[in-house]
Amino acid sequence: MEPAALIGVVVALIVLGGCFAVLRGRRSRPGPTYMPLRSTAASPVDEDTRTDQLLDELAVIASTRGFLSMKGKDPRTREIGAELDRMNGMQKMRDVHRVVAAELGGVRARELEVAWDGIGNWRG
């Protein structure tokens, strides 16, 4: 990935992450001010934190390659949908879809509907 594209992704994460946090009704979680004993990747995360991470990842996918392409449905977008379905089924997927629609607009929300078609009870 080119440096300019990488900078764009980082900026999108920062800006959209903050917007998503406000829309979800909670503030962004600050990182620890101390050195954790184990890496954050190995640390268990609660469902809200994981949902935030997945929303941030969807924002990056939407701003870089999109949920759909000429090759078909983005595989990572589908993996995220499947993880959300395992968390709390259709309700969790609807919650995330609502945030995507509010923050990224109707076109991106519709693309997400199509990309998630067939995951759990989701029908795009």
CSV table of C-alpha atoms in Angstrom, one decimal:
chain,number,residue,atom,x,y,z
A,1,MET,CA,0.0,0.0,0.0
A,2,GLU,CA,1.3,3.4,-0.9
A,3,PRO,CA,2.1,5.9,1.9
A,4,ALA,CA,-0.6,8.3,0.8
A,5,ALA,CA,-3.2,5.6,0.8
A,6,LEU,CA,-2.1,4.4,4.2
A,7,ILE,CA,-2.3,7.9,5.6
A,8,GLY,CA,-5.9,8.1,4.2
A,9,VAL,CA,-6.9,4.9,5.9
A,10,VAL,CA,-5.5,6.1,9.2
A,11,VAL,CA,-7.3,9.4,8.9
A,12,ALA,CA,-10.5,7.6,8.0
A,13,LEU,CA,-10.2,5.3,11.1
A,14,ILE,CA,-9.6,8.3,13.4
A,15,VAL,CA,-12.4,10.4,12.0
A,16,LEU,CA,-15.0,7.7,11.4
A,17,GLY,CA,-14.1,5.9,14.6
A,18,GLY,CA,-14.9,9.1,16.6
A,19,CYS,CA,-18.1,9.7,14.6
A,20,PHE,CA,-19.2,6.1,15.2
A,21,ALA,CA,-18.5,6.4,18.9
A,22,VAL,CA,-20.7,9.5,19.1
A,23,LEU,CA,-23.5,7.9,17.1
A,24,ARG,CA,-23.4,4.8,19.4
A,25,GLY,CA,-23.9,7.1,22.4
A,26,ARG,CA,-20.5,6.5,24.0
A,27,ARG,CA,-17.1,8.0,23.9
A,28,SER,CA,-14.1,6.4,22.3
A,29,ARG,CA,-12.3,4.2,24.7
A,30,PRO,CA,-8.9,5.7,25.5
A,31,GLY,CA,-6.0,3.3,25.5
A,32,PRO,CA,-4.3,2.4,28.8
A,33,THR,CA,-1.8,4.9,30.2
A,34,TYR,CA,0.4,2.0,31.4
A,35,MET,CA,2.1,-0.8,29.7
A,36,PRO,CA,-0.3,-3.8,29.7
A,37,LEU,CA,1.0,-7.1,31.0
A,38,ARG,CA,-0.2,-8.9,27.9
A,39,SER,CA,-0.9,-7.7,24.4
A,40,THR,CA,-4.4,-6.3,23.6
A,41,ALA,CA,-4.8,-8.8,20.9
A,42,ALA,CA,-4.6,-11.6,23.5
A,43,SER,CA,-6.9,-9.7,25.9
A,44,PRO,CA,-10.6,-10.7,25.8
A,45,VAL,CA,-12.8,-7.8,24.7
A,46,ASP,CA,-16.4,-7.2,25.6
A,47,GLU,CA,-19.1,-7.3,22.9
A,48,ASP,CA,-19.4,-3.5,22.6
A,49,THR,CA,-15.7,-3.1,22.1
A,50,ARG,CA,-15.6,-5.8,19.5
A,51,THR,CA,-18.6,-4.2,17.7
A,52,ASP,CA,-16.7,-0.9,17.7
A,53,GLN,CA,-13.7,-2.6,16.2
A,54,LEU,CA,-15.8,-4.2,13.5
A,55,LEU,CA,-17.5,-1.0,12.7
A,56,ASP,CA,-14.2,0.8,12.3
A,57,GLU,CA,-13.0,-2.0,10.0
A,58,LEU,CA,-16.2,-1.7,7.9
A,59,ALA,CA,-15.5,2.1,7.6
A,60,VAL,CA,-12.1,1.4,6.2
A,61,ILE,CA,-13.3,-1.2,3.8
A,62,ALA,CA,-16.0,1.2,2.6
A,63,SER,CA,-13.5,4.0,2.0
A,64,THR,CA,-10.9,1.9,0.4
A,65,ARG,CA,-12.2,-1.1,-1.7
A,66,GLY,CA,-15.9,-1.1,-1.0
A,67,PHE,CA,-18.2,-3.9,0.2
A,68,LEU,CA,-18.9,-5.0,-3.4
A,69,SER,CA,-16.6,-5.1,-6.5
A,70,MET,CA,-16.6,-6.6,-10.0
A,71,LYS,CA,-15.3,-9.7,-8.4
A,72,GLY,CA,-18.2,-10.0,-6.1
A,73,LYS,CA,-18.8,-9.6,-2.4
A,74,ASP,CA,-15.8,-8.5,-0.2
A,75,PRO,CA,-14.8,-11.6,1.8
A,76,ARG,CA,-13.8,-9.7,4.9
A,77,THR,CA,-17.1,-7.8,4.9
A,78,ARG,CA,-18.9,-11.2,4.9
A,79,GLU,CA,-16.6,-12.5,7.7
A,80,ILE,CA,-17.6,-9.4,9.8
A,81,GLY,CA,-21.3,-10.1,9.1
A,82,ALA,CA,-20.9,-13.7,10.2
A,83,GLU,CA,-19.1,-12.6,13.4
A,84,LEU,CA,-21.9,-10.2,14.1
A,85,ASP,CA,-24.5,-12.9,13.5
A,86,ARG,CA,-22.7,-15.2,16.0
A,87,MET,CA,-22.7,-12.4,18.6
A,88,ASN,CA,-26.4,-11.6,18.6
A,89,GLY,CA,-27.9,-12.7,15.3
A,90,MET,CA,-30.0,-10.4,13.2
A,91,GLN,CA,-30.4,-7.8,15.9
A,92,LYS,CA,-26.6,-7.1,16.0
A,93,MET,CA,-26.4,-7.0,12.2
A,94,ARG,CA,-29.3,-4.5,12.1
A,95,ASP,CA,-27.6,-2.3,14.7
A,96,VAL,CA,-24.4,-2.2,12.8
A,97,HIS,CA,-26.2,-1.7,9.5
A,98,ARG,CA,-28.1,1.3,11.0
A,99,VAL,CA,-24.8,2.9,12.1
A,100,VAL,CA,-23.3,2.4,8.6
A,101,ALA,CA,-26.4,3.9,7.0
A,102,ALA,CA,-26.2,7.0,9.3
A,103,GLU,CA,-22.5,7.5,8.9
A,104,LEU,CA,-21.7,6.4,5.4
A,105,GLY,CA,-25.0,6.9,3.6
A,106,GLY,CA,-27.7,4.9,1.9
A,107,VAL,CA,-25.5,3.7,-1.0
A,108,ARG,CA,-22.9,2.1,1.3
A,109,ALA,CA,-25.7,0.7,3.5
A,110,ARG,CA,-27.4,-0.9,0.4
A,111,GLU,CA,-24.0,-2.4,-0.7
A,112,LEU,CA,-23.6,-3.8,2.8
A,113,GLU,CA,-27.1,-5.4,2.6
A,114,VAL,CA,-26.1,-7.2,-0.6
A,115,ALA,CA,-22.7,-8.2,0.7
A,116,TRP,CA,-24.3,-9.8,3.8
A,117,ASP,CA,-27.0,-11.6,1.8
A,118,GLY,CA,-27.4,-15.2,3.1
A,119,ILE,CA,-25.5,-14.7,6.4
A,120,GLY,CA,-27.7,-16.1,9.1
A,121,ASN,CA,-31.3,-14.8,8.5
A,122,TRP,CA,-30.0,-11.7,6.6
A,123,ARG,CA,-31.6,-11.3,3.2
A,124,GLY,CA,-30.1,-8.4,1.1
